Every structure is written in C-alpha cells, then in structure tokens.
Amino acid sequence: MLDRTAQTPVLVVGGGIGGLAAALALTRKGLAVELLEQADEFKEVGAGIQLGPNVFRMFEVLGLTDAVKKFAVFPENLIMLDAISGDEVTRIPLGEGFRARFKHPYALIYRPDLLNVLLEACRKVDLIRLHTSQKVIGVEETGDGVTARTQDGRSYAGAALIGADGLWSTIRQIVVGDGKPQVAGHITYRAVLPTTEVPEPLRRWSMTFWAGEKVHFVIYPLRGGELYNLVAVFHSSRYEEGWDSFGDPAELHERFAKSCAPVRLLLGKIESWRMWVLCDRPPIKDWSRGRITLLGDAAHPMLQYLAQGACMAVEDAVCLANKIEELQGDFASAFKAYQAARYLRTGRVQIMARVYGEFYHASGVARELRNMMLGGRTPEQAFESMEWLYGEDTSPTGYGRVFEREGAR
Ligand SMILES: Cc1cc2nc3c(=O)[nH]c(=O)nc-3n(C[C@H](O)[C@H](O)[C@H](O)COP(=O)(O)OP(=O)(O)OC[C@H]3O[C@@H](n4cnc5c(N)ncnc54)[C@H](O)[C@@H]3O)c2cc1C
C-alpha cells in the first residue's frame, strides 16, 4: 500500500467502465484520484453486456462481486445456430463444468446497472473525486507531474494521468498520435425488448446467437428476465462518425432477408434501433509516455466478437494499480511495466475478435466448415479453446500475474 494520500492525485480521463474501475483499483493502493468525465452525467447505453469469468476474477479483487451478481443474469448456455437453416450448430453449457474449470461464472448484465455498481463503489471512497462536464482537450507533462486542460478553461494538476477516454480517445492522440480508428465495415443495431414481447419458445435463459452470411443476430435475457437484449450485426460500407445514431430498420430487414423465421420475427419486433459503426485498431505495444498512459478502448479498441472490451478494461485497471504499487509510485516505470504485462493479451483479443467476426459471418465452404468444426466439439473441447481467455494462467500475457499477486494477499 502506498501512502500518497497527502500528495497530488492521479488524473483519470473518462468515466466509463474502464475509468471507474481504474479509479477504484488505484485507491485500493492508497492513491488519490481525480476523475474527469466529459458528459454531464455518468451514463452507459441502455443495452446488455456479457461478462466472462476473467472479469469476475477482477471484480473479486475490486470487492465488487456481490454487487455485480445482484444485477446479473447467469445464462445456462452459449448457443449458436445457423441463421439461414435455423439449425443448432453448438451449445456450450455454462453450469457446473464451466464454473469448475474457470472458477467464476459467465454473466449478462444491463450496462447501466454495471456502470452504477462501479459508480456507487467510487462514491463511497473518500480518495476519489468525480467531475462531470469536464472534457479534457490537452495534457502537459511538468517536471514532477501532469496538467490536464479542459474545454471550459480549467486545469487540473496530477501526479500522473490515465486516458480511459474510449475509442475516440483524445489522450491517445497526445501519446500515440495514430489518427482515427479503423472502420470495420460492420454495423451493429441494438435494442432491448420487454420479455412479454418475446415469443415464448424464444425466451431462452441463454446467450443465443444466429450466425449468417455477413450477418449475425444475438439475443439474451437481462435484469432477472424482465428484458431481452437484441443485437443485429451486418456488413455495410455505411459510415457515420461517432457511434450514437438511430438505425434504419429497412436496411436491417434487407440484410437479414435470407435469415430463418425466428430471426426475422424478432427483428420485426423493434421499431427503433440504436446504431453503432464498429471500429477497432491494430494492436500496439507502447501506449504510455512518461507519466501518461492509456487504458481500455483508448489503448486497445477491439471489435465486440469476443465480448471482451470492457472485461479487458477492468483487467487493465487491476494490473495498472499493481504495477504502480510494485514500483512504489514511480509512474513512468510503472506505466511501462503495465503495458509490457498487457499488450500481448489485449493484442491477442484484438486480433482474435477480428477472426471470430469472419467466422460468425462466413458463407459458402467457410460456413460449412465452421458449422462442422464447432458442431463436433464436446463441452470440454470448447472449454479448452477458451482457456487462453478465461483461464487463470495465461502467460506470457501478464493476466496470470495480475491474479497471482492479488491471490497471494
Ligand atoms: C456492440 C458492442 C457490444 C459490446 N459487447 C461487449 C461485451 O459483451 N463484453 C465486453 O466486455 N465488452 C463489450 N463491448 C466493448 C465495451 O463496450 C467497451 O470495450 C468498453 O465499454 C470500453 O470501456 P472504456 O471505459 O475503455 O471506454 P468508454 O466506455 O468509451 O468510456 C470512455 C469515457 O470517456 C469519456 N470521454 C471521452 N473523451 C473524453 C475527454 N476528452 N474528456 C473527458 N472524458 C472523455 C466518454 O464520455 C466516456 O464516458 C461491446 C462494444 C460494442 C460496440
């Protein structure tokens, strides 16, 4: 534990899942944190998010497990069907065998509930000061610290700064300067539906997805089964900067025209979809400069096909706090050690998310092969293929080391 409470705080830019998790992780090591969020309130999109067992290991470190479990749904299976034939391709059971192997559950949660769990935990910590309506537009390193400047002309002094400001990160442009993220050519439409509107045979207590040709469709329960989360993804060259606009149902129905009846039925239930233009970046290994570093999507934005962006951000937070403690508050060295511990793991997820995207959207021979390969697996073989992501020991990724240190306490 570091005794730095009387000293300058660490600045965290961005109050999403990554930024709030970082604030919590740092204060658990005795550091004070000043968190600057550009929006006028802390907010997440009204949709679901999947949580792998790897992030539950981090929730345990952060003391959040019970609070998250209170809001989460624990699905029975991950089910994949072919979107054209409607046939089941594979089903991975998430019950006893899964939990015995990975020691933690797989969960589905409403994003605002997850953000609130993090936010409430932060609000209970005296060492954290949360500021809204503070858009950071510049950062300068001073001899022994950093100064962040905001759009409204304020400046905040910190011992170091963590850019947790997401896909369109301002801090990344200061540290890495590699321009805009890459547009994947995939578009996501998201909506939630009251359970009463989901036809009964389709109300599975599972994460169910239909994989089609250049499309896929996901549905899963949220909030104790009160809501269902619907996610439709398709290839499109349509591009709108940012990711917060409304989708066009006509385009959606056209892209899914070849899909089986249950998919078309569910798509028809939603009148108003929110649209995201999916982007990522190729992995990099250096995302720190002196006393400034990045975390979460700012450091390693990825496509959503492994459902891991937020999980990786929370893993980053725990690892970063450990490294600062290990290096006794030498921020520049700690930031180098943190990225060295993380870049292979996060890079692997970035790369594999792209591969899975191709796999889910395969057509022709690739589609046949996909169905044959996945369909032929036993649950144990499926678990084995997930070991690198969900398992406890994943050297050389640094993830195992994050856990070991905490576990040793
Ligand atoms: C369709 C879709 C499905 C997904 N599904 C999953 C899933 O199932 N599981 C999973 O783990 N991940 C999933 N993800 C990924 C996940 O949503 C992101 O990886 C995660 O939210 C990133 O968190 P973050 O805190 O790094 O960034 P963000 O959530 O983007 O937060 C960044 C914050 O910084 C603020 N900000 C930005 N610029 C500034 C500035 N200059 N000054 C101050 N504040 C600023 C923003 O307002 C925002 O609050 C999915 C993503 C998509 C698009």
Short mmCIF file of C-alpha atoms and ligand atoms in Angstrom, two decimals:
data_model
loop_
_atom_site.label_atom_id
_atom_site.label_comp_id
_atom_site.label_asym_id
_atom_site.label_seq_id
_atom_site.Cartn_x
_atom_site.Cartn_y
_atom_site.Cartn_z
CA MET A 1 0.00 0.00 0.00
CA LEU A 2 1.33 3.40 -0.98
CA ASP A 3 0.99 6.32 1.35
CA ARG A 4 0.34 9.12 -1.08
CA THR A 5 -2.91 10.49 0.27
CA ALA A 6 -1.40 13.86 1.12
CA GLN A 7 0.08 14.14 -2.34
CA THR A 8 -1.18 15.10 -5.77
CA PRO A 9 -3.91 12.82 -7.16
CA VAL A 10 -3.72 10.68 -10.26
CA LEU A 11 -5.96 12.09 -13.00
CA VAL A 12 -8.25 9.63 -14.80
CA VAL A 13 -9.79 10.95 -18.02
CA GLY A 14 -13.10 9.22 -18.82
CA GLY A 15 -15.77 7.79 -16.55
CA GLY A 16 -16.80 4.69 -18.49
CA ILE A 17 -16.34 1.16 -17.19
CA GLY A 18 -12.55 1.40 -17.61
CA GLY A 19 -12.09 4.79 -15.96
CA LEU A 20 -14.28 3.99 -12.95
CA ALA A 21 -12.59 0.60 -12.49
CA ALA A 22 -9.19 2.34 -12.65
CA ALA A 23 -10.24 4.87 -10.01
CA LEU A 24 -11.30 2.05 -7.69
CA ALA A 25 -8.19 -0.04 -8.31
CA LEU A 26 -5.83 2.90 -7.66
CA THR A 27 -7.50 3.98 -4.45
CA ARG A 28 -7.25 0.42 -3.15
CA LYS A 29 -3.49 1.02 -3.30
CA GLY A 30 -3.76 4.28 -1.32
CA LEU A 31 -3.64 6.70 -4.27
CA ALA A 32 -5.97 9.67 -4.54
CA VAL A 33 -7.84 10.02 -7.86
CA GLU A 34 -9.47 12.89 -9.66
CA LEU A 35 -11.71 11.58 -12.47
CA LEU A 36 -12.77 13.88 -15.32
CA GLU A 37 -15.76 12.88 -17.47
CA GLN A 38 -16.85 14.97 -20.43
CA ALA A 39 -20.57 14.14 -20.24
CA ASP A 40 -22.86 15.94 -17.82
CA GLU A 41 -23.60 12.63 -16.08
CA PHE A 42 -22.10 9.15 -15.83
CA LYS A 43 -24.04 7.12 -18.33
CA GLU A 44 -23.97 3.86 -20.28
CA VAL A 45 -26.04 2.90 -23.28
CA GLY A 46 -29.29 1.05 -22.46
CA ALA A 47 -28.15 -2.35 -23.72
CA GLY A 48 -26.66 -5.56 -22.38
CA ILE A 49 -23.06 -6.61 -21.94
CA GLN A 50 -21.56 -10.07 -21.50
CA LEU A 51 -19.06 -10.73 -18.73
CA GLY A 52 -16.60 -13.60 -18.96
CA PRO A 53 -15.21 -15.38 -15.88
CA ASN A 54 -11.96 -13.47 -16.34
CA VAL A 55 -13.58 -10.19 -15.34
CA PHE A 56 -15.21 -11.77 -12.28
CA ARG A 57 -11.69 -12.55 -11.08
CA MET A 58 -11.05 -8.79 -11.27
CA PHE A 59 -14.37 -7.93 -9.57
CA GLU A 60 -13.22 -10.07 -6.69
CA VAL A 61 -10.02 -8.02 -6.39
CA LEU A 62 -12.07 -4.80 -6.50
CA GLY A 63 -14.64 -6.03 -3.96
CA LEU A 64 -17.49 -5.81 -6.49
CA THR A 65 -18.53 -9.44 -6.97
CA ASP A 66 -21.66 -9.40 -4.81
CA ALA A 67 -22.88 -6.09 -6.20
CA VAL A 68 -22.44 -7.27 -9.80
CA LYS A 69 -24.06 -10.64 -9.07
CA LYS A 70 -27.13 -8.86 -7.69
CA PHE A 71 -27.87 -7.41 -11.14
CA ALA A 72 -26.52 -10.12 -13.42
CA VAL A 73 -28.26 -12.96 -15.23
CA PHE A 74 -26.34 -16.24 -15.26
CA PRO A 75 -27.18 -17.96 -18.54
CA GLU A 76 -27.36 -21.72 -18.86
CA ASN A 77 -25.69 -21.98 -22.27
CA LEU A 78 -23.98 -20.17 -25.11
CA ILE A 79 -26.00 -21.39 -28.09
CA MET A 80 -25.01 -20.89 -31.72
CA LEU A 81 -27.45 -21.55 -34.56
CA ASP A 82 -27.10 -21.21 -38.29
CA ALA A 83 -29.03 -18.07 -39.28
CA ILE A 84 -30.12 -19.46 -42.64
CA SER A 85 -31.19 -23.02 -41.79
CA GLY A 86 -32.09 -22.20 -38.18
CA ASP A 87 -30.33 -25.42 -37.08
CA GLU A 88 -28.40 -25.50 -33.84
CA VAL A 89 -24.65 -25.64 -34.52
CA THR A 90 -23.30 -25.88 -31.00
CA ARG A 91 -24.12 -25.27 -27.36
CA ILE A 92 -21.62 -24.60 -24.59
CA PRO A 93 -23.04 -25.34 -21.13
CA LEU A 94 -22.18 -22.68 -18.56
CA GLY A 95 -23.20 -24.64 -15.48
CA GLU A 96 -21.13 -26.69 -13.07
CA GLY A 97 -18.48 -27.91 -15.53
CA PHE A 98 -17.77 -24.38 -16.79
CA ARG A 99 -17.62 -22.92 -13.30
CA ALA A 100 -15.45 -25.74 -12.03
CA ARG A 101 -12.97 -25.13 -14.80
CA PHE A 102 -12.85 -21.32 -14.75
CA LYS A 103 -13.76 -20.82 -11.05
CA HIS A 104 -16.09 -17.96 -11.96
CA PRO A 105 -19.38 -17.61 -13.85
CA TYR A 106 -20.37 -16.23 -17.25
CA ALA A 107 -22.90 -13.41 -16.88
CA LEU A 108 -25.13 -10.99 -18.77
CA ILE A 109 -25.86 -7.56 -17.35
CA TYR A 110 -27.64 -4.35 -18.28
CA ARG A 111 -24.88 -1.80 -18.93
CA PRO A 112 -26.38 0.99 -16.80
CA ASP A 113 -26.55 -1.47 -13.87
CA LEU A 114 -22.87 -2.35 -14.24
CA LEU A 115 -21.88 1.31 -14.50
CA ASN A 116 -23.94 2.10 -11.39
CA VAL A 117 -22.23 -0.65 -9.42
CA LEU A 118 -18.85 0.91 -10.28
CA LEU A 119 -20.09 4.45 -9.70
CA GLU A 120 -21.63 3.67 -6.32
CA ALA A 121 -18.41 1.95 -5.25
CA CYS A 122 -16.40 5.03 -6.32
CA ARG A 123 -18.77 7.38 -4.49
CA LYS A 124 -18.10 5.52 -1.26
CA VAL A 125 -14.34 6.13 -1.47
CA ASP A 126 -13.12 9.42 0.01
CA LEU A 127 -9.95 9.32 -2.09
CA ILE A 128 -11.97 9.64 -5.35
CA ARG A 129 -13.25 12.97 -6.65
CA LEU A 130 -15.61 12.66 -9.60
CA HIS A 131 -16.16 15.56 -12.00
CA THR A 132 -18.67 15.68 -14.87
CA SER A 133 -18.87 18.16 -17.79
CA GLN A 134 -15.06 18.20 -17.94
CA LYS A 135 -13.87 17.46 -21.45
CA VAL A 136 -10.10 17.20 -21.48
CA ILE A 137 -8.55 18.82 -24.54
CA GLY A 138 -4.86 18.89 -23.65
CA VAL A 139 -2.26 17.46 -21.28
CA GLU A 140 1.18 18.79 -20.44
CA GLU A 141 3.86 16.98 -18.53
CA THR A 142 5.54 19.17 -15.95
CA GLY A 143 8.77 18.22 -14.13
CA ASP A 144 7.08 16.13 -11.47
CA GLY A 145 3.55 15.74 -12.71
CA VAL A 146 0.95 16.49 -15.39
CA THR A 147 -1.62 19.18 -16.04
CA ALA A 148 -4.87 18.46 -17.87
CA ARG A 149 -6.71 21.32 -19.57
CA THR A 150 -10.44 21.15 -20.15
CA GLN A 151 -12.64 22.71 -22.80
CA ASP A 152 -14.10 25.18 -20.33
CA GLY A 153 -10.68 26.55 -19.49
CA ARG A 154 -9.98 24.75 -16.21
CA SER A 155 -6.80 22.93 -15.42
CA TYR A 156 -6.19 20.00 -13.11
CA ALA A 157 -2.80 19.09 -11.69
CA GLY A 158 -1.96 15.42 -11.19
CA ALA A 159 0.97 13.20 -10.35
CA ALA A 160 0.16 11.16 -13.50
CA LEU A 161 -2.68 10.76 -15.99
CA ILE A 162 -4.61 7.75 -17.28
CA GLY A 163 -6.51 8.18 -20.54
CA ALA A 164 -9.60 5.97 -20.22
CA ASP A 165 -11.43 8.07 -22.78
CA GLY A 166 -12.56 5.32 -25.12
CA LEU A 167 -12.40 4.56 -28.82
CA TRP A 168 -12.13 8.21 -29.92
CA SER A 169 -9.55 9.00 -27.22
CA THR A 170 -8.06 12.49 -27.11
CA ILE A 171 -5.27 11.28 -24.82
CA ARG A 172 -4.27 8.59 -27.35
CA GLN A 173 -3.66 11.30 -29.92
CA ILE A 174 -1.32 13.03 -27.46
CA VAL A 175 0.53 9.81 -26.54
CA VAL A 176 0.42 7.72 -29.75
CA GLY A 177 -0.88 10.12 -32.42
CA ASP A 178 -2.13 7.45 -34.81
CA GLY A 179 -5.24 9.21 -36.08
CA LYS A 180 -8.75 7.83 -36.28
CA PRO A 181 -9.74 4.24 -35.52
CA GLN A 182 -10.29 1.80 -38.39
CA VAL A 183 -13.82 1.31 -39.63
CA ALA A 184 -14.52 -2.44 -39.74
CA GLY A 185 -17.27 -2.23 -42.36
CA HIS A 186 -19.64 -3.83 -39.84
CA ILE A 187 -22.65 -2.12 -38.32
CA THR A 188 -24.42 -3.05 -35.09
CA TYR A 189 -28.03 -2.29 -34.26
CA ARG A 190 -29.01 -2.69 -30.62
CA ALA A 191 -32.32 -2.61 -28.79
CA VAL A 192 -33.97 -4.05 -25.68
CA LEU A 193 -37.37 -5.68 -25.68
CA PRO A 194 -39.72 -6.35 -22.74
CA THR A 195 -39.86 -10.10 -22.21
CA THR A 196 -43.62 -10.15 -22.74
CA GLU A 197 -42.95 -9.25 -26.39
CA VAL A 198 -40.53 -12.12 -26.98
CA PRO A 199 -42.37 -15.22 -28.28
CA GLU A 200 -42.24 -17.88 -25.57
CA PRO A 201 -40.24 -20.52 -27.49
CA LEU A 202 -37.51 -17.91 -28.00
CA ARG A 203 -37.23 -16.96 -24.32
CA ARG A 204 -34.13 -18.98 -23.59
CA TRP A 205 -32.16 -18.45 -20.38
CA SER A 206 -29.06 -18.44 -22.56
CA MET A 207 -26.94 -16.25 -24.77
CA THR A 208 -28.28 -17.29 -28.17
CA PHE A 209 -26.89 -16.20 -31.50
CA TRP A 210 -27.60 -16.98 -35.11
CA ALA A 211 -24.58 -16.79 -37.43
CA GLY A 212 -25.37 -15.95 -41.05
CA GLU A 213 -23.71 -14.74 -44.23
CA LYS A 214 -22.22 -11.35 -43.40
CA VAL A 215 -24.72 -11.01 -40.57
CA HIS A 216 -25.33 -12.33 -37.09
CA PHE A 217 -28.02 -11.82 -34.52
CA VAL A 218 -27.82 -12.14 -30.72
CA ILE A 219 -30.48 -12.31 -28.03
CA TYR A 220 -30.18 -12.77 -24.28
CA PRO A 221 -32.12 -12.02 -21.09
CA LEU A 222 -31.32 -9.12 -18.76
CA ARG A 223 -32.46 -7.82 -15.38
CA GLY A 224 -33.81 -11.02 -13.91
CA GLY A 225 -35.52 -11.84 -17.18
CA GLU A 226 -37.52 -8.60 -17.37
CA LEU A 227 -35.88 -7.58 -20.66
CA TYR A 228 -34.20 -9.19 -23.66
CA ASN A 229 -31.18 -7.64 -25.32
CA LEU A 230 -31.18 -7.77 -29.13
CA VAL A 231 -28.06 -7.19 -31.21
CA ALA A 232 -28.04 -7.36 -35.01
CA VAL A 233 -24.74 -7.06 -36.88
CA PHE A 234 -24.23 -6.83 -40.64
CA HIS A 235 -21.61 -5.81 -43.16
CA SER A 236 -22.12 -2.36 -44.62
CA SER A 237 -20.00 0.40 -46.03
CA ARG A 238 -22.23 2.98 -44.43
CA TYR A 239 -20.16 5.13 -42.11
CA GLU A 240 -21.13 7.78 -39.66
CA GLU A 241 -18.53 9.12 -37.33
CA GLY A 242 -19.19 8.55 -33.65
CA TRP A 243 -21.47 5.73 -32.72
CA ASP A 244 -24.62 7.18 -31.44
CA SER A 245 -27.30 7.45 -34.07
CA PHE A 246 -30.51 5.71 -34.95
CA GLY A 247 -30.56 2.76 -37.34
CA ASP A 248 -32.66 2.27 -40.46
CA PRO A 249 -34.97 -0.78 -40.00
CA ALA A 250 -35.40 -1.12 -43.79
CA GLU A 251 -31.66 -1.69 -44.26
CA LEU A 252 -31.69 -4.19 -41.41
CA HIS A 253 -34.54 -6.25 -42.89
CA GLU A 254 -32.86 -6.25 -46.28
CA ARG A 255 -29.56 -7.54 -44.84
CA PHE A 256 -31.31 -10.29 -42.88
CA ALA A 257 -33.74 -11.25 -45.68
CA LYS A 258 -32.16 -14.73 -46.04
CA SER A 259 -32.38 -15.46 -42.31
CA CYS A 260 -34.67 -18.05 -40.75
CA ALA A 261 -38.12 -17.17 -39.42
CA PRO A 262 -37.27 -16.70 -35.69
CA VAL A 263 -34.60 -14.13 -36.55
CA ARG A 264 -36.89 -12.18 -38.86
CA LEU A 265 -39.69 -12.38 -36.32
CA LEU A 266 -37.50 -10.90 -33.57
CA LEU A 267 -36.12 -8.19 -35.85
CA GLY A 268 -39.68 -7.17 -36.68
CA LYS A 269 -40.45 -6.55 -33.01
CA ILE A 270 -38.27 -3.47 -32.80
CA GLU A 271 -39.21 -0.15 -34.34
CA SER A 272 -36.38 1.96 -33.05
CA TRP A 273 -32.80 0.67 -33.12
CA ARG A 274 -29.64 2.43 -31.99
CA MET A 275 -26.78 2.09 -34.44
CA TRP A 276 -23.01 1.69 -33.94
CA VAL A 277 -20.41 1.80 -36.68
CA LEU A 278 -17.85 -0.75 -35.48
CA CYS A 279 -14.21 0.29 -35.35
CA ASP A 280 -11.00 -1.06 -33.89
CA ARG A 281 -7.27 -0.58 -34.30
CA PRO A 282 -4.38 -2.94 -34.89
CA PRO A 283 -2.58 -3.79 -31.64
CA ILE A 284 0.36 -1.65 -30.48
CA LYS A 285 2.82 -2.29 -27.66
CA ASP A 286 3.62 1.22 -26.48
CA TRP A 287 0.74 3.35 -25.24
CA SER A 288 2.49 5.32 -22.49
CA ARG A 289 4.58 8.46 -22.50
CA GLY A 290 6.28 9.46 -19.27
CA ARG A 291 3.56 9.96 -16.66
CA ILE A 292 0.69 9.46 -19.13
CA THR A 293 -0.80 6.11 -20.10
CA LEU A 294 -3.94 4.66 -21.68
CA LEU A 295 -6.43 2.04 -20.58
CA GLY A 296 -9.38 0.14 -22.08
CA ASP A 297 -10.63 1.12 -25.54
CA ALA A 298 -8.26 4.10 -25.63
CA ALA A 299 -5.31 1.65 -25.53
CA HIS A 300 -6.64 -1.36 -27.45
CA PRO A 301 -10.04 -0.88 -29.09
CA MET A 302 -11.43 -4.17 -30.38
CA LEU A 303 -14.44 -5.48 -32.25
CA GLN A 304 -17.07 -6.97 -29.94
CA TYR A 305 -16.95 -10.53 -31.25
CA LEU A 306 -15.30 -11.99 -28.17
CA ALA A 307 -17.40 -9.80 -25.84
CA GLN A 308 -14.25 -8.66 -24.06
CA GLY A 309 -13.65 -4.89 -24.49
CA ALA A 310 -14.99 -3.96 -21.07
CA CYS A 311 -13.53 -7.08 -19.46
CA MET A 312 -10.09 -6.09 -20.79
CA ALA A 313 -10.51 -2.53 -19.46
CA VAL A 314 -11.20 -3.87 -15.94
CA GLU A 315 -8.22 -6.26 -16.18
CA ASP A 316 -6.08 -3.26 -17.24
CA ALA A 317 -7.22 -1.32 -14.18
CA VAL A 318 -6.17 -4.06 -11.76
CA CYS A 319 -2.85 -4.65 -13.50
CA LEU A 320 -2.03 -0.93 -13.64
CA ALA A 321 -2.68 -0.43 -9.93
CA ASN A 322 -0.50 -3.45 -9.10
CA LYS A 323 2.38 -2.10 -11.17
CA ILE A 324 2.20 1.34 -9.53
CA GLU A 325 2.33 -0.31 -6.14
CA GLU A 326 5.17 -2.65 -7.14
CA LEU A 327 7.24 0.26 -8.44
CA GLN A 328 6.47 2.39 -5.39
CA GLY A 329 4.75 5.20 -7.23
CA ASP A 330 7.39 5.62 -9.97
CA PHE A 331 4.68 6.26 -12.55
CA ALA A 332 6.78 6.32 -15.70
CA SER A 333 8.33 2.92 -14.88
CA ALA A 334 5.02 1.51 -13.67
CA PHE A 335 3.28 2.51 -16.91
CA LYS A 336 5.97 0.76 -18.98
CA ALA A 337 5.67 -2.35 -16.79
CA TYR A 338 1.88 -2.26 -17.08
CA GLN A 339 1.82 -2.10 -20.87
CA ALA A 340 4.51 -4.79 -21.08
CA ALA A 341 2.27 -7.03 -18.96
CA ARG A 342 -0.83 -6.30 -21.03
CA TYR A 343 -0.07 -5.79 -24.71
CA LEU A 344 0.20 -9.42 -25.77
CA ARG A 345 -3.02 -10.39 -24.08
CA THR A 346 -5.01 -7.39 -25.29
CA GLY A 347 -3.41 -7.66 -28.75
CA ARG A 348 -4.43 -11.29 -28.94
CA VAL A 349 -8.03 -10.38 -28.11
CA GLN A 350 -8.00 -7.58 -30.72
CA ILE A 351 -6.73 -9.98 -33.39
CA MET A 352 -8.95 -12.91 -32.42
CA ALA A 353 -12.04 -10.70 -32.27
CA ARG A 354 -11.49 -9.93 -35.96
CA VAL A 355 -11.02 -13.63 -36.72
CA TYR A 356 -14.23 -14.54 -34.87
CA GLY A 357 -16.07 -11.80 -36.79
CA GLU A 358 -15.07 -13.51 -40.04
CA PHE A 359 -16.06 -16.87 -38.64
CA TYR A 360 -19.50 -15.73 -37.48
CA HIS A 361 -20.24 -14.11 -40.85
CA ALA A 362 -18.87 -16.88 -43.06
CA SER A 363 -20.56 -18.06 -46.24
CA GLY A 364 -20.06 -20.97 -48.66
CA VAL A 365 -17.40 -23.51 -47.76
CA ALA A 366 -16.25 -21.48 -44.76
CA ARG A 367 -19.77 -21.60 -43.34
CA GLU A 368 -19.96 -25.38 -43.80
CA LEU A 369 -16.58 -25.85 -42.19
CA ARG A 370 -17.46 -23.55 -39.30
CA ASN A 371 -20.63 -25.49 -38.54
CA MET A 372 -18.82 -28.81 -38.81
CA MET A 373 -15.88 -27.77 -36.65
CA LEU A 374 -17.92 -26.12 -33.90
CA GLY A 375 -20.70 -28.68 -34.07
CA GLY A 376 -18.29 -31.55 -33.47
CA ARG A 377 -16.85 -30.22 -30.22
CA THR A 378 -17.57 -31.65 -26.79
CA PRO A 379 -18.08 -29.14 -23.94
CA GLU A 380 -14.57 -30.00 -22.68
CA GLN A 381 -13.08 -29.21 -26.09
CA ALA A 382 -14.98 -25.93 -26.14
CA PHE A 383 -13.68 -25.06 -22.64
CA GLU A 384 -10.14 -25.90 -23.76
CA SER A 385 -10.45 -23.42 -26.63
CA MET A 386 -11.48 -20.72 -24.13
CA GLU A 387 -8.67 -21.39 -21.68
CA TRP A 388 -6.40 -18.64 -23.02
CA LEU A 389 -9.14 -16.08 -22.44
CA TYR A 390 -10.95 -17.25 -19.32
CA GLY A 391 -8.34 -19.39 -17.59
CA GLU A 392 -6.21 -18.44 -14.59
CA ASP A 393 -2.80 -18.93 -16.10
CA THR A 394 -2.27 -17.22 -19.40
CA SER A 395 1.41 -16.36 -19.52
CA PRO A 396 3.00 -14.68 -21.44
CA THR A 397 0.04 -12.35 -21.32
CA GLY A 398 0.53 -10.92 -17.87
CA TYR A 399 -3.02 -11.79 -16.90
CA GLY A 400 -1.96 -14.72 -14.75
CA ARG A 401 0.49 -12.43 -13.00
CA VAL A 402 -2.26 -9.91 -12.19
CA PHE A 403 -4.18 -12.61 -10.41
CA GLU A 404 -1.21 -14.24 -8.70
CA ARG A 405 -0.23 -11.03 -6.97
CA GLU A 406 -3.71 -10.39 -5.67
CA GLY A 407 -4.29 -14.02 -4.82
CA ALA A 408 -1.12 -14.02 -2.76
CA ARG A 409 -2.51 -11.42 -0.35
C1 LIG B 1 -21.96 -3.52 -29.92
C2 LIG B 1 -20.96 -3.70 -28.82
C3 LIG B 1 -21.07 -4.79 -27.96
C4 LIG B 1 -20.12 -4.98 -26.96
N1 LIG B 1 -20.24 -6.06 -26.13
C5 LIG B 1 -19.33 -6.26 -25.16
C6 LIG B 1 -19.46 -7.36 -24.26
O1 LIG B 1 -20.41 -8.14 -24.35
N2 LIG B 1 -18.50 -7.53 -23.29
C7 LIG B 1 -17.45 -6.65 -23.15
O2 LIG B 1 -16.63 -6.84 -22.25
N3 LIG B 1 -17.32 -5.60 -23.99
C8 LIG B 1 -18.23 -5.38 -24.97
N4 LIG B 1 -18.11 -4.30 -25.80
C9 LIG B 1 -16.96 -3.39 -25.64
C10 LIG B 1 -17.15 -2.41 -24.49
O3 LIG B 1 -18.39 -1.74 -24.60
C11 LIG B 1 -16.02 -1.40 -24.48
O4 LIG B 1 -14.80 -2.04 -24.70
C12 LIG B 1 -15.95 -0.69 -23.13
O5 LIG B 1 -17.15 -0.03 -22.86
C13 LIG B 1 -14.79 0.28 -23.13
O6 LIG B 1 -14.78 0.97 -21.90
P1 LIG B 1 -13.85 2.25 -21.74
O7 LIG B 1 -14.12 2.74 -20.34
O8 LIG B 1 -12.47 1.94 -22.16
O9 LIG B 1 -14.41 3.32 -22.79
P2 LIG B 1 -15.83 4.01 -22.90
O10 LIG B 1 -16.91 3.15 -22.38
O11 LIG B 1 -15.95 4.52 -24.29
O12 LIG B 1 -15.72 5.26 -21.91
C14 LIG B 1 -14.98 6.39 -22.23
C15 LIG B 1 -15.49 7.55 -21.39
O13 LIG B 1 -14.63 8.66 -21.58
C16 LIG B 1 -15.39 9.84 -21.78
N5 LIG B 1 -14.55 10.75 -22.58
C17 LIG B 1 -14.20 10.63 -23.88
N6 LIG B 1 -13.39 11.63 -24.24
C18 LIG B 1 -13.22 12.41 -23.13
C19 LIG B 1 -12.48 13.59 -22.86
N7 LIG B 1 -11.74 14.19 -23.82
N8 LIG B 1 -12.51 14.14 -21.63
C20 LIG B 1 -13.25 13.54 -20.64
N9 LIG B 1 -13.98 12.41 -20.84
C21 LIG B 1 -13.95 11.85 -22.07
C22 LIG B 1 -16.64 9.34 -22.51
O14 LIG B 1 -17.71 10.26 -22.38
C23 LIG B 1 -16.88 8.01 -21.79
O15 LIG B 1 -17.67 8.17 -20.65
C24 LIG B 1 -19.03 -4.08 -26.83
C25 LIG B 1 -18.94 -2.98 -27.68
C26 LIG B 1 -19.88 -2.79 -28.67
C27 LIG B 1 -19.74 -1.62 -29.58
#
